[in-house]
PDB file of C-alpha atoms and ligand atoms in Angstrom:
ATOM      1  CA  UNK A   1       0.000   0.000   0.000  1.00 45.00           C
ATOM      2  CA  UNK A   2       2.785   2.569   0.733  1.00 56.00           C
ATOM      3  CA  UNK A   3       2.698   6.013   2.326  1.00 90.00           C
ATOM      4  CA  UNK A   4      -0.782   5.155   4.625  1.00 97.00           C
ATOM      5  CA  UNK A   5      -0.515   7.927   7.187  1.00 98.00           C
ATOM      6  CA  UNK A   6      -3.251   7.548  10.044  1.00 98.00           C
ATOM      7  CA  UNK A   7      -4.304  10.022  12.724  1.00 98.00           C
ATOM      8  CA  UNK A   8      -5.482   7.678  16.136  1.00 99.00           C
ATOM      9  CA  UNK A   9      -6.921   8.932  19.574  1.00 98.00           C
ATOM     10  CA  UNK A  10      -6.185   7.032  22.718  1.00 98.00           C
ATOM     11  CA  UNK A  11      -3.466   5.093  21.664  1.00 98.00           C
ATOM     12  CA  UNK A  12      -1.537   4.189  25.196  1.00 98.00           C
ATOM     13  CA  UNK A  13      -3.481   1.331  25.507  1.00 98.00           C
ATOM     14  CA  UNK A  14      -6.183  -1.005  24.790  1.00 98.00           C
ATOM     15  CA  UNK A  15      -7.839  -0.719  21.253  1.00 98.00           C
ATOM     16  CA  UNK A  16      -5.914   2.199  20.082  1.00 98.00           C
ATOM     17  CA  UNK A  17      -2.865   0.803  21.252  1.00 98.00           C
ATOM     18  CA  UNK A  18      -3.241  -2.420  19.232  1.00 98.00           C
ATOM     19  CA  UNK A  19      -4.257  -0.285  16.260  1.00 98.00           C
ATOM     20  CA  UNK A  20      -1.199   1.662  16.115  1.00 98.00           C
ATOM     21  CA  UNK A  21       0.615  -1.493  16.176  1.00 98.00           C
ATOM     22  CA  UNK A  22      -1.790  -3.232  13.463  1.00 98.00           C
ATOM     23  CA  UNK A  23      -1.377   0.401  11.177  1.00 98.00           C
ATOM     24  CA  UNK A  24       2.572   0.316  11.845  1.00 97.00           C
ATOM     25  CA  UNK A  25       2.892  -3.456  10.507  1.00 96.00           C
ATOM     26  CA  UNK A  26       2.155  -1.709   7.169  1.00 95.00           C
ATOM     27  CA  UNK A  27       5.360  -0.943   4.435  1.00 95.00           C
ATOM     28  CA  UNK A  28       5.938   2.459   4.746  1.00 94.00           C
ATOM     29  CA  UNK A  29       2.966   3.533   7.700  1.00 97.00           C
ATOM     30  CA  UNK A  30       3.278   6.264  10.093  1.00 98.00           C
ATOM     31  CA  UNK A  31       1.095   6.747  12.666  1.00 98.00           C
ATOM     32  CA  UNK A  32       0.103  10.558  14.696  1.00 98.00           C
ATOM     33  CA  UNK A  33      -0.824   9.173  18.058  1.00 98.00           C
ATOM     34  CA  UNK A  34      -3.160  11.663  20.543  1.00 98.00           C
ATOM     35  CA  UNK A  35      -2.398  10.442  23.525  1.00 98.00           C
ATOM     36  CA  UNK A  36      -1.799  11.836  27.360  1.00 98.00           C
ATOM     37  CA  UNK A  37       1.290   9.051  27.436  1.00 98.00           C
ATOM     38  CA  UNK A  38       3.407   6.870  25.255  1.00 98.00           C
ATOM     39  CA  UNK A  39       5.200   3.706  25.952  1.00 97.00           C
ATOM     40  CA  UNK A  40       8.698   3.240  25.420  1.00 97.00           C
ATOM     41  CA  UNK A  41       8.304   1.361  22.801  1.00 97.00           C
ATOM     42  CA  UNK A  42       6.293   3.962  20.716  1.00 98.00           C
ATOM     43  CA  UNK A  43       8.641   6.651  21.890  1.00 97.00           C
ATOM     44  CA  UNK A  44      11.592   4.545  20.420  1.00 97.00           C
ATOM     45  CA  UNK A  45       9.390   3.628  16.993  1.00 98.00           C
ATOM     46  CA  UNK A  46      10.492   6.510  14.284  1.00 97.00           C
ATOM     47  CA  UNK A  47       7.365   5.744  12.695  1.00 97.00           C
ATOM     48  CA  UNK A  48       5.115   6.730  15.550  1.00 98.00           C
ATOM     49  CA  UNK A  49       4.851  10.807  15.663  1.00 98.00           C
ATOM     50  CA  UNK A  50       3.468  11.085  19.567  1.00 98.00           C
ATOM     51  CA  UNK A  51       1.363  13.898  20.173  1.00 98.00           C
ATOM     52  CA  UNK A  52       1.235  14.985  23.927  1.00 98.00           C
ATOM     53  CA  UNK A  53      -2.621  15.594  24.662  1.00 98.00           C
ATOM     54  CA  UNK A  54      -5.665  15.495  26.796  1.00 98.00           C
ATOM     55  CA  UNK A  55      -8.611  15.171  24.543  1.00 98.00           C
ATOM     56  CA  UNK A  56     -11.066  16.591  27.460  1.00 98.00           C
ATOM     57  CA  UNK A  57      -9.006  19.976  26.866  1.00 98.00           C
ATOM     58  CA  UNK A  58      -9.510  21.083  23.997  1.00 97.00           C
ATOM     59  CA  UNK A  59      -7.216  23.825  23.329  1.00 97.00           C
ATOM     60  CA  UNK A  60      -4.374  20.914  23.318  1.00 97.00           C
ATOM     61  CA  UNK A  61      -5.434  19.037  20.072  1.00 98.00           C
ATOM     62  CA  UNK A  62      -3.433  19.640  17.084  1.00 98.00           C
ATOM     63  CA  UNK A  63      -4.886  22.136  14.735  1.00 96.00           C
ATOM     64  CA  UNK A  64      -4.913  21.952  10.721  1.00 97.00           C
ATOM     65  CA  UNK A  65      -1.490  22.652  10.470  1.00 97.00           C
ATOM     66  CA  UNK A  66       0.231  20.389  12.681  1.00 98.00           C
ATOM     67  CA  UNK A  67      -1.952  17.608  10.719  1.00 98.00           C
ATOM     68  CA  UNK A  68      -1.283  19.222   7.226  1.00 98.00           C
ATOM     69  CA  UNK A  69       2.093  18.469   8.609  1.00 98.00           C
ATOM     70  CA  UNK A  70       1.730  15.000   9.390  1.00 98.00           C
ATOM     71  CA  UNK A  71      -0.547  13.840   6.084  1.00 98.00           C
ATOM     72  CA  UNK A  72       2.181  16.123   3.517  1.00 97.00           C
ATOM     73  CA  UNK A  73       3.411  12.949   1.640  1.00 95.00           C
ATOM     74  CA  UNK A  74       0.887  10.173   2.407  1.00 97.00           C
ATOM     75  CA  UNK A  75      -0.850   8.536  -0.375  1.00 97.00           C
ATOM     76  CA  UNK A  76      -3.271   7.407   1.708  1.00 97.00           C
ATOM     77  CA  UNK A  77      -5.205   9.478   5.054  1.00 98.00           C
ATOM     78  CA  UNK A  78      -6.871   8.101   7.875  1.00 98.00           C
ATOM     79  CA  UNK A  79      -8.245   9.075  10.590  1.00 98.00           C
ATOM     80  CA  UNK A  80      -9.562   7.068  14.040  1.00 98.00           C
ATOM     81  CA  UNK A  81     -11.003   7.750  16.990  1.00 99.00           C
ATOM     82  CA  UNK A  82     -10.807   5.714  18.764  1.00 98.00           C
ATOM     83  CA  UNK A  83     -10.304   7.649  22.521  1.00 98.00           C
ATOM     84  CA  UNK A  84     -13.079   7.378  24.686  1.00 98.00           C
ATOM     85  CA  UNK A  85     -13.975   7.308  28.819  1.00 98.00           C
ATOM     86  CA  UNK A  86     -17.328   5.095  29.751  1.00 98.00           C
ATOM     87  CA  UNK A  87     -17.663   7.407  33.181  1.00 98.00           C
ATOM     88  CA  UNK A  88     -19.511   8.807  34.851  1.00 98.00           C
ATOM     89  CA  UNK A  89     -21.384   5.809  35.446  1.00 98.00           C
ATOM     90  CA  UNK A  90     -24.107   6.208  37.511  1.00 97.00           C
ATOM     91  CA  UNK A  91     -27.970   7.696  37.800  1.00 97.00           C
ATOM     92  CA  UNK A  92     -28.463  11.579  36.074  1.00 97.00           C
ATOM     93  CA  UNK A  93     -29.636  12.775  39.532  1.00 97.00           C
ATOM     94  CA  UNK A  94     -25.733  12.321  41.047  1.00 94.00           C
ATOM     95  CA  UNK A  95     -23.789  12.464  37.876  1.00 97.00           C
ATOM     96  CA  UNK A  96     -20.635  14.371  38.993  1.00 98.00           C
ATOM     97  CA  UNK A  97     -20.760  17.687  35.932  1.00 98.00           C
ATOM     98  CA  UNK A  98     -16.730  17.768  35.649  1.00 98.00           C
ATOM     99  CA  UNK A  99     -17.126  14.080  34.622  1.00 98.00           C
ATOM    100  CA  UNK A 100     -19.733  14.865  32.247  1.00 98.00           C
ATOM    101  CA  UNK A 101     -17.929  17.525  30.562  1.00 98.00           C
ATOM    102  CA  UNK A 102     -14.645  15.653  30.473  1.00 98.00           C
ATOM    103  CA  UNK A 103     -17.097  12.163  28.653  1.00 98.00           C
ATOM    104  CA  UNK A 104     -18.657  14.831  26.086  1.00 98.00           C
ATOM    105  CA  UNK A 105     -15.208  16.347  25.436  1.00 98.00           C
ATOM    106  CA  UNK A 106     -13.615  13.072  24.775  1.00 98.00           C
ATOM    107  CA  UNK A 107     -15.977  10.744  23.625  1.00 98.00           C
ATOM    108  CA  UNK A 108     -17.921  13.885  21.389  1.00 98.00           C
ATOM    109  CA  UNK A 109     -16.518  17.511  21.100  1.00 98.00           C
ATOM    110  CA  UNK A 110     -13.179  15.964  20.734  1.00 98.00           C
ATOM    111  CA  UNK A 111     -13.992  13.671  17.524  1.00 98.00           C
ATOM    112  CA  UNK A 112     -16.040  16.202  16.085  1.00 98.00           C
ATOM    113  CA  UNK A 113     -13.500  18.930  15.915  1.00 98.00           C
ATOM    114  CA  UNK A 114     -10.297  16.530  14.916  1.00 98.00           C
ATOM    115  CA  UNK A 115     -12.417  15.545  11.891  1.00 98.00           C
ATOM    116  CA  UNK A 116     -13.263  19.189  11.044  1.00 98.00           C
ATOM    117  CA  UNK A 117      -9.441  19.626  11.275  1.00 98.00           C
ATOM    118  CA  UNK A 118      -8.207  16.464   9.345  1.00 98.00           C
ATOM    119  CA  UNK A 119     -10.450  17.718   6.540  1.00 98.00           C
ATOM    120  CA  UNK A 120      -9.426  20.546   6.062  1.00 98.00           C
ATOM    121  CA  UNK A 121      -5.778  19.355   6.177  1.00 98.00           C
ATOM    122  CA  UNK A 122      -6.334  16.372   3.433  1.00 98.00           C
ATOM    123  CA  UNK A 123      -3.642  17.081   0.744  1.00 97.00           C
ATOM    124  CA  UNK A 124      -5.534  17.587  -2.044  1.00 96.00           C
ATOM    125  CA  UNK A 125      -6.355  14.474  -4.045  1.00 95.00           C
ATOM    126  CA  UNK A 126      -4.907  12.169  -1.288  1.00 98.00           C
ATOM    127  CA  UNK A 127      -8.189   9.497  -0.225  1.00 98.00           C
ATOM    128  CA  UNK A 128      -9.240   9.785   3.343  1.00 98.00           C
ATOM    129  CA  UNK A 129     -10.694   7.181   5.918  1.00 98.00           C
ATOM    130  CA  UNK A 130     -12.309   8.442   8.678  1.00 98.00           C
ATOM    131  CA  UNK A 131     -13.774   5.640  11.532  1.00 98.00           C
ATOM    132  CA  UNK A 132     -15.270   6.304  14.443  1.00 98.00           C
ATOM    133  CA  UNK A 133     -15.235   3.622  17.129  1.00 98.00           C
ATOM    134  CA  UNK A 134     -18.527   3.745  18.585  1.00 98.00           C
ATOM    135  CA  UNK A 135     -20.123   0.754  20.900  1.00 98.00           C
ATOM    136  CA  UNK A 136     -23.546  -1.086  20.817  1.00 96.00           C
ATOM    137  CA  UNK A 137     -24.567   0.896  24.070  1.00 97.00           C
ATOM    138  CA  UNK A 138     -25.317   4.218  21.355  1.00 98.00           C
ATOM    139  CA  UNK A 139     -28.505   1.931  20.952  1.00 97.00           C
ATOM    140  CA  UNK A 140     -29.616   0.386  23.775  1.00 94.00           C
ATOM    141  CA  UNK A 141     -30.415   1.712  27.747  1.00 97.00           C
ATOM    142  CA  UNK A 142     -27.636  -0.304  30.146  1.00 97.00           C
ATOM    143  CA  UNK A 143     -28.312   1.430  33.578  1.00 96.00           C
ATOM    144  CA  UNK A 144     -26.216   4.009  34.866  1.00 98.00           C
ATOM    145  CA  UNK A 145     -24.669   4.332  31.215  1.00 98.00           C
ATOM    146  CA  UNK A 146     -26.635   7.358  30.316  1.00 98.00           C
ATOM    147  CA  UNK A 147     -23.632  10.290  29.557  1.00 98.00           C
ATOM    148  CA  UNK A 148     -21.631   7.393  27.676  1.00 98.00           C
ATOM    149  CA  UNK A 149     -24.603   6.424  25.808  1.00 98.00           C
ATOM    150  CA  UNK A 150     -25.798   9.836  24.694  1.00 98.00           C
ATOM    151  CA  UNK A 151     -21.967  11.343  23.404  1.00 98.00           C
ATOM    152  CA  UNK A 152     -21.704   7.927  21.159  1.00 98.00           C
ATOM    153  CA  UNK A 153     -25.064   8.092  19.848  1.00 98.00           C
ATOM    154  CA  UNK A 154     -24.314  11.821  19.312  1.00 98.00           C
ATOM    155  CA  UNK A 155     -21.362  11.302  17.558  1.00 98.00           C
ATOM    156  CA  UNK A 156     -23.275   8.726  15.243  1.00 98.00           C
ATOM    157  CA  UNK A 157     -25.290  11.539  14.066  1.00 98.00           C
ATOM    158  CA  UNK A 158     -22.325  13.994  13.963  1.00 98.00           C
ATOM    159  CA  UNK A 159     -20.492  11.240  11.253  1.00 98.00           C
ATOM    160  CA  UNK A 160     -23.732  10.628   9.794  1.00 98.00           C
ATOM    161  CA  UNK A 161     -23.845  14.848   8.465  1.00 98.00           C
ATOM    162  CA  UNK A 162     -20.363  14.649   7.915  1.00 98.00           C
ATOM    163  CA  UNK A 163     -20.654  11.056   5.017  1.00 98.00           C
ATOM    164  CA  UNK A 164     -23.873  12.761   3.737  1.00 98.00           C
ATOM    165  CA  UNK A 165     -21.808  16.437   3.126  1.00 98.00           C
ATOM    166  CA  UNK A 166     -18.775  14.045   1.401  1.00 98.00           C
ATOM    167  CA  UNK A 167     -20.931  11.662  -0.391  1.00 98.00           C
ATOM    168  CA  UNK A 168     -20.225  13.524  -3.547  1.00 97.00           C
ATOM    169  CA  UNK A 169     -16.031  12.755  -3.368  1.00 97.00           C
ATOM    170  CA  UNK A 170     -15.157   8.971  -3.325  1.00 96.00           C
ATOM    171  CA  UNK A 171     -12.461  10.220  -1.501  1.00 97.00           C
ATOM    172  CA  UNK A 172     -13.846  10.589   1.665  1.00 98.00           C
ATOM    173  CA  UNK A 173     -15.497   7.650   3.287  1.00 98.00           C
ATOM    174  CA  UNK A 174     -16.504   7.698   6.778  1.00 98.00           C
ATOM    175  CA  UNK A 175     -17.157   4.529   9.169  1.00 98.00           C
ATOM    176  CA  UNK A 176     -18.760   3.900  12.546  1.00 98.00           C
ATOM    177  CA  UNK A 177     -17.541   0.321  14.447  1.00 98.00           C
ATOM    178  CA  UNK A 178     -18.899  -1.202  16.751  1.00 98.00           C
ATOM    179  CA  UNK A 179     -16.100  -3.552  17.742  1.00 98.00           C
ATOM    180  CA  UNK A 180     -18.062  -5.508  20.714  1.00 96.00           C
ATOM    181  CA  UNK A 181     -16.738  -5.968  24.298  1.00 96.00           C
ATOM    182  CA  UNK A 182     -13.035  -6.096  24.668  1.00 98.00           C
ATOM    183  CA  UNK A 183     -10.491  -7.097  26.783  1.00 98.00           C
ATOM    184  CA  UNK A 184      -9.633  -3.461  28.030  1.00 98.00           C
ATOM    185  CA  UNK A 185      -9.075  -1.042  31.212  1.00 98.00           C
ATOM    186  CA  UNK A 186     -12.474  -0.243  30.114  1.00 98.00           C
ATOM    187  CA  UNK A 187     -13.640  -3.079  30.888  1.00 98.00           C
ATOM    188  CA  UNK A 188     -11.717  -3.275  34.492  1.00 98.00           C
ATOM    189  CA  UNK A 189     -13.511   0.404  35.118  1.00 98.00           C
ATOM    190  CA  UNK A 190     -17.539  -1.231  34.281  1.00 98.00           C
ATOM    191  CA  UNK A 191     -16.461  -4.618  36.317  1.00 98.00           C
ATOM    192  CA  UNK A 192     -15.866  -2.130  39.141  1.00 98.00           C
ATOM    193  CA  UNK A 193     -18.555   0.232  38.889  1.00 97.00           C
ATOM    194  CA  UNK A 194     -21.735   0.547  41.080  1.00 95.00           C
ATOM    195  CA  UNK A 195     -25.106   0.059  38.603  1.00 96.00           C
ATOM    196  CA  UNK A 196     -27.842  -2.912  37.745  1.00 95.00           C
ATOM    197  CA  UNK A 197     -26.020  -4.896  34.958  1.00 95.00           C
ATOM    198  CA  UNK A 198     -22.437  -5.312  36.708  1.00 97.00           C
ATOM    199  CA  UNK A 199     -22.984  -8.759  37.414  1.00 97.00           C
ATOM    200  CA  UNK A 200     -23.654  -9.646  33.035  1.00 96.00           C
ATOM    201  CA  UNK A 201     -19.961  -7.706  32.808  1.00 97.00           C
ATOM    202  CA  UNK A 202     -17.920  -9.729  35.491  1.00 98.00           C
ATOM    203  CA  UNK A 203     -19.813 -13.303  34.009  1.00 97.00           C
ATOM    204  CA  UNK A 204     -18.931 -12.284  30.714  1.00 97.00           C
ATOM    205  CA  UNK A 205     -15.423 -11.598  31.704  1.00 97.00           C
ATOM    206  CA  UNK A 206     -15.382 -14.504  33.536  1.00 97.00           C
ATOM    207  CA  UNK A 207     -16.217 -16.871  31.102  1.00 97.00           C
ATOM    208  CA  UNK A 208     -13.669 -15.600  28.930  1.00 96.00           C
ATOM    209  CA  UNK A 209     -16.040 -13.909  26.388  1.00 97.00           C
ATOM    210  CA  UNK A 210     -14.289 -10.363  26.115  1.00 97.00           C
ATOM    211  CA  UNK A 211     -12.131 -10.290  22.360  1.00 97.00           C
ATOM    212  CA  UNK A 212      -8.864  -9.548  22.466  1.00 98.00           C
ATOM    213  CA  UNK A 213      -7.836  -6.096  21.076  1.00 98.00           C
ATOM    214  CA  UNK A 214      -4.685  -7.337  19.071  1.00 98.00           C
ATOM    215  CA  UNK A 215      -7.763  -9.053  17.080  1.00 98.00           C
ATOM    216  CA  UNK A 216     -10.427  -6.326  16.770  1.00 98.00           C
ATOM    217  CA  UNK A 217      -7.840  -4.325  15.744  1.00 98.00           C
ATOM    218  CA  UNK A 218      -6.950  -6.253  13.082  1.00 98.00           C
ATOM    219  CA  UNK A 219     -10.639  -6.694  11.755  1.00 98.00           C
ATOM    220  CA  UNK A 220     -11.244  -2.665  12.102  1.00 98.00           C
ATOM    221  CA  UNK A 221      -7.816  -2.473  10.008  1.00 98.00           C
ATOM    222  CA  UNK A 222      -9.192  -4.872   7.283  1.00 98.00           C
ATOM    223  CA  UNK A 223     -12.829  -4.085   6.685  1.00 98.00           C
ATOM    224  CA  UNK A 224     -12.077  -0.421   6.924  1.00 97.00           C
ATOM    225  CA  UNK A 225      -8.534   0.921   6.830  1.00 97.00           C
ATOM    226  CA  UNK A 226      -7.079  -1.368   4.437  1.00 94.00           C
ATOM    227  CA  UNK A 227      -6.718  -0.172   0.820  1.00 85.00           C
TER     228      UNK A 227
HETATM  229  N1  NAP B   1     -13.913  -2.047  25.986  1.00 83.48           N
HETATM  230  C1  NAP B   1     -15.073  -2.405  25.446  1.00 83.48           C
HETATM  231  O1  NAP B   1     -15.659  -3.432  25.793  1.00 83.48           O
HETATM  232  C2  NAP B   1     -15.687  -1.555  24.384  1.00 83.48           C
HETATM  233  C3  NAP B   1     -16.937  -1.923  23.857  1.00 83.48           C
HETATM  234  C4  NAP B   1     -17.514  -1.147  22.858  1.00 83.48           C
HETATM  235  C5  NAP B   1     -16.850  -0.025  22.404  1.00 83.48           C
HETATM  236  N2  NAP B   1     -15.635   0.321  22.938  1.00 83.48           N
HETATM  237  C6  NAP B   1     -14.970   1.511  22.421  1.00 83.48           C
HETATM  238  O2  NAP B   1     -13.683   1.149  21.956  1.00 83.48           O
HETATM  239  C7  NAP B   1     -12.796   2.268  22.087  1.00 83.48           C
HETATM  240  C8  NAP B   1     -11.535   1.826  22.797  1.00 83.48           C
HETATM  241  O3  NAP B   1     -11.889   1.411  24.096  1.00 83.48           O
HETATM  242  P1  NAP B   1     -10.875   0.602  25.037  1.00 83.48           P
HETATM  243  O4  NAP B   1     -11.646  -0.531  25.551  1.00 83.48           O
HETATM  244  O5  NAP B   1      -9.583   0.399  24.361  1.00 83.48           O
HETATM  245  O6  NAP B   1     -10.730   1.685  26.225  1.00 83.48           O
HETATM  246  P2  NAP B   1      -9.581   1.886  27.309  1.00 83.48           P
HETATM  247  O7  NAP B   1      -8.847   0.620  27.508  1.00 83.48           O
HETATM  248  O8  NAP B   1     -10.235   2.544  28.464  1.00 83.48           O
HETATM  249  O9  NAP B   1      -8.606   2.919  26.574  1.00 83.48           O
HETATM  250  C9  NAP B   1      -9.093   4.209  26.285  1.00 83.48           C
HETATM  251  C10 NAP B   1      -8.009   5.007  25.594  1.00 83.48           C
HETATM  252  O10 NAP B   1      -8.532   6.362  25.449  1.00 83.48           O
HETATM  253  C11 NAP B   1      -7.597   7.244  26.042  1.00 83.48           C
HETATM  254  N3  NAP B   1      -8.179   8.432  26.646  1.00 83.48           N
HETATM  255  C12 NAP B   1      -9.193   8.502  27.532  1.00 83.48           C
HETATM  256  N4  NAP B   1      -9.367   9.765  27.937  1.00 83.48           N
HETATM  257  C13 NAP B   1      -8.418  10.500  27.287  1.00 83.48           C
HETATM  258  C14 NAP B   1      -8.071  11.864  27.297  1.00 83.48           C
HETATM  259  N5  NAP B   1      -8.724  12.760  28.076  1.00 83.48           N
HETATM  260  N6  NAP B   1      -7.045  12.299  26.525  1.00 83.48           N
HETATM  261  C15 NAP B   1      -6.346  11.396  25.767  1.00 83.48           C
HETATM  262  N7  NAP B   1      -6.633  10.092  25.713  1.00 83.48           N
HETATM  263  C16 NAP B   1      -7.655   9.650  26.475  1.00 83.48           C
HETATM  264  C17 NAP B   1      -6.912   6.435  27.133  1.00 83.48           C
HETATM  265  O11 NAP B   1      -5.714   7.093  27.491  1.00 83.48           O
HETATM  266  P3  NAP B   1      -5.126   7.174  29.014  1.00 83.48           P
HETATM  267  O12 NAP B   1      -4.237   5.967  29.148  1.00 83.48           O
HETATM  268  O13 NAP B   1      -4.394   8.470  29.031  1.00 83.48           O
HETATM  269  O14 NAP B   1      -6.315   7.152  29.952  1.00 83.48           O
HETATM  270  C18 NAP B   1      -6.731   5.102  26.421  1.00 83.48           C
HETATM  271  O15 NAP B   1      -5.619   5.133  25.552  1.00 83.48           O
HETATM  272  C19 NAP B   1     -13.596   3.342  22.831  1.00 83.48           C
HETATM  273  O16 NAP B   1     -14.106   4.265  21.891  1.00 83.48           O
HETATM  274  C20 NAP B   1     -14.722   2.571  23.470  1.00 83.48           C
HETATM  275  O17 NAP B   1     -15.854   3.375  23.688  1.00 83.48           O
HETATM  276  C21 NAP B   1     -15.038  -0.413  23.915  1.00 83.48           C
END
């Protein structure tokens, strides 16, 4: 494929971890990684550009011109976010409003203006991928889940304006993945937290029934990152 630069949120661990990984065993990849922290072996990987930020502030994610930067040269552009926090977790009546603004900020404002930005940065010509890692919960009521619910359902919709306004350029495609329940910190965080369903999480974990994110990763890279 050649020259596949990718943009990826929340890439110190879990999902986005393993798809900076799946994106780097590509000829010639290079990877932007939004992240609060690194490991050493990312720091070490030349291929891997880190990006120091928190995605709840918003005034720390790169603008158009550090990703113009980043996509000069690349044949092929992607883009996914994949960052996201599941808390608060808990009934609207005690939800804690610093959490709540640091879930929409992530798991919402955060997407919505990186893909404003990587747009306008696409070199002209070059195809760009944008996914979205969204979550079956966008769709269903799971108690307690209410804030985490609503910014990935939001977001949907967001990508849903944003394929419609590009559905004129081939170019542009845009995705939204649900990649099931993984075996992830996030996971750790809903086995842990205080609401009606907890006990379906810790059975599920139990019986061995999260997917591993080495694997996901590589589906998500196939069916929509691939070229
Ligand atoms: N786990 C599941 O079962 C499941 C199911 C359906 C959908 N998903 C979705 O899959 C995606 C990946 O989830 P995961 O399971 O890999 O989650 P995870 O293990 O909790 O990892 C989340 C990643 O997002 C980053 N992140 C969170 N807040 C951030 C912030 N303020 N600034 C920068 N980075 C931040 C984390 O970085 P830090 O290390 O700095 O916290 C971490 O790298 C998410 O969009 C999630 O909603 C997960």
């Amino acid at each position: 494929m050649g020259r596949m630069h990718v943009v990826i949120t929340g890439t110190s661990r879990g999902l986005g971890a393993a798809l900076a990984d799946q994106v780097l065993g590509e000829p010639g990849a290079r990877v932007l990684a939004l992240a609060r922290g690194f490991t050493a072996e990312q720091e070490a990987d030349p291929r891997l550009t880190p990006y120091a930020c928190d995605l709840a502030e918003l005034g720390s994610l790169p603008g158009r011109a550090a990703l113009a930067g980043f996509l000069a040269g690349a044949r092929e552009a992607a883009l996914v976010l994949n960052a996201a926090v599941v808390e608060p977790i808990g009934p609207a009546v005690r939800l804690d409003p610093a959490a709540v603004e640091r879930a929409v900020a992530v798991n919402l404002t955060s997407a919505v203006l990186l893909t404003g930005a990587v747009l306008a940065a696409r070199p002209d010509g070059v195809p760009l991928k944008i996914v979205f890692v969204s979550t079956g919960a966008a769709h269903h009521v799971i108690d307690g889940w209410s804030v985490y619910s609503a910014t990935k359902r939001g977001a949907e919709e967001f990508f849903a304006h944003v394929a419609a306004e590009w559905a004129h350029d081939p170019g542009v495609t845009v995705s939204v993945v649900n990649p099931g329940v993984l075996d992830t910190g996030m996971q750790e965080i809903i086995r842990g937290a205080d609401f009606a369903e907890r006990d379906r999480f810790i059975r599920r974990h139990a019986e061995g029934e999260l997917r591993p994110p080495a694997h996901v990763a590589k589906e998500i890279f196939d069916e929509y990152l691939a070229v």
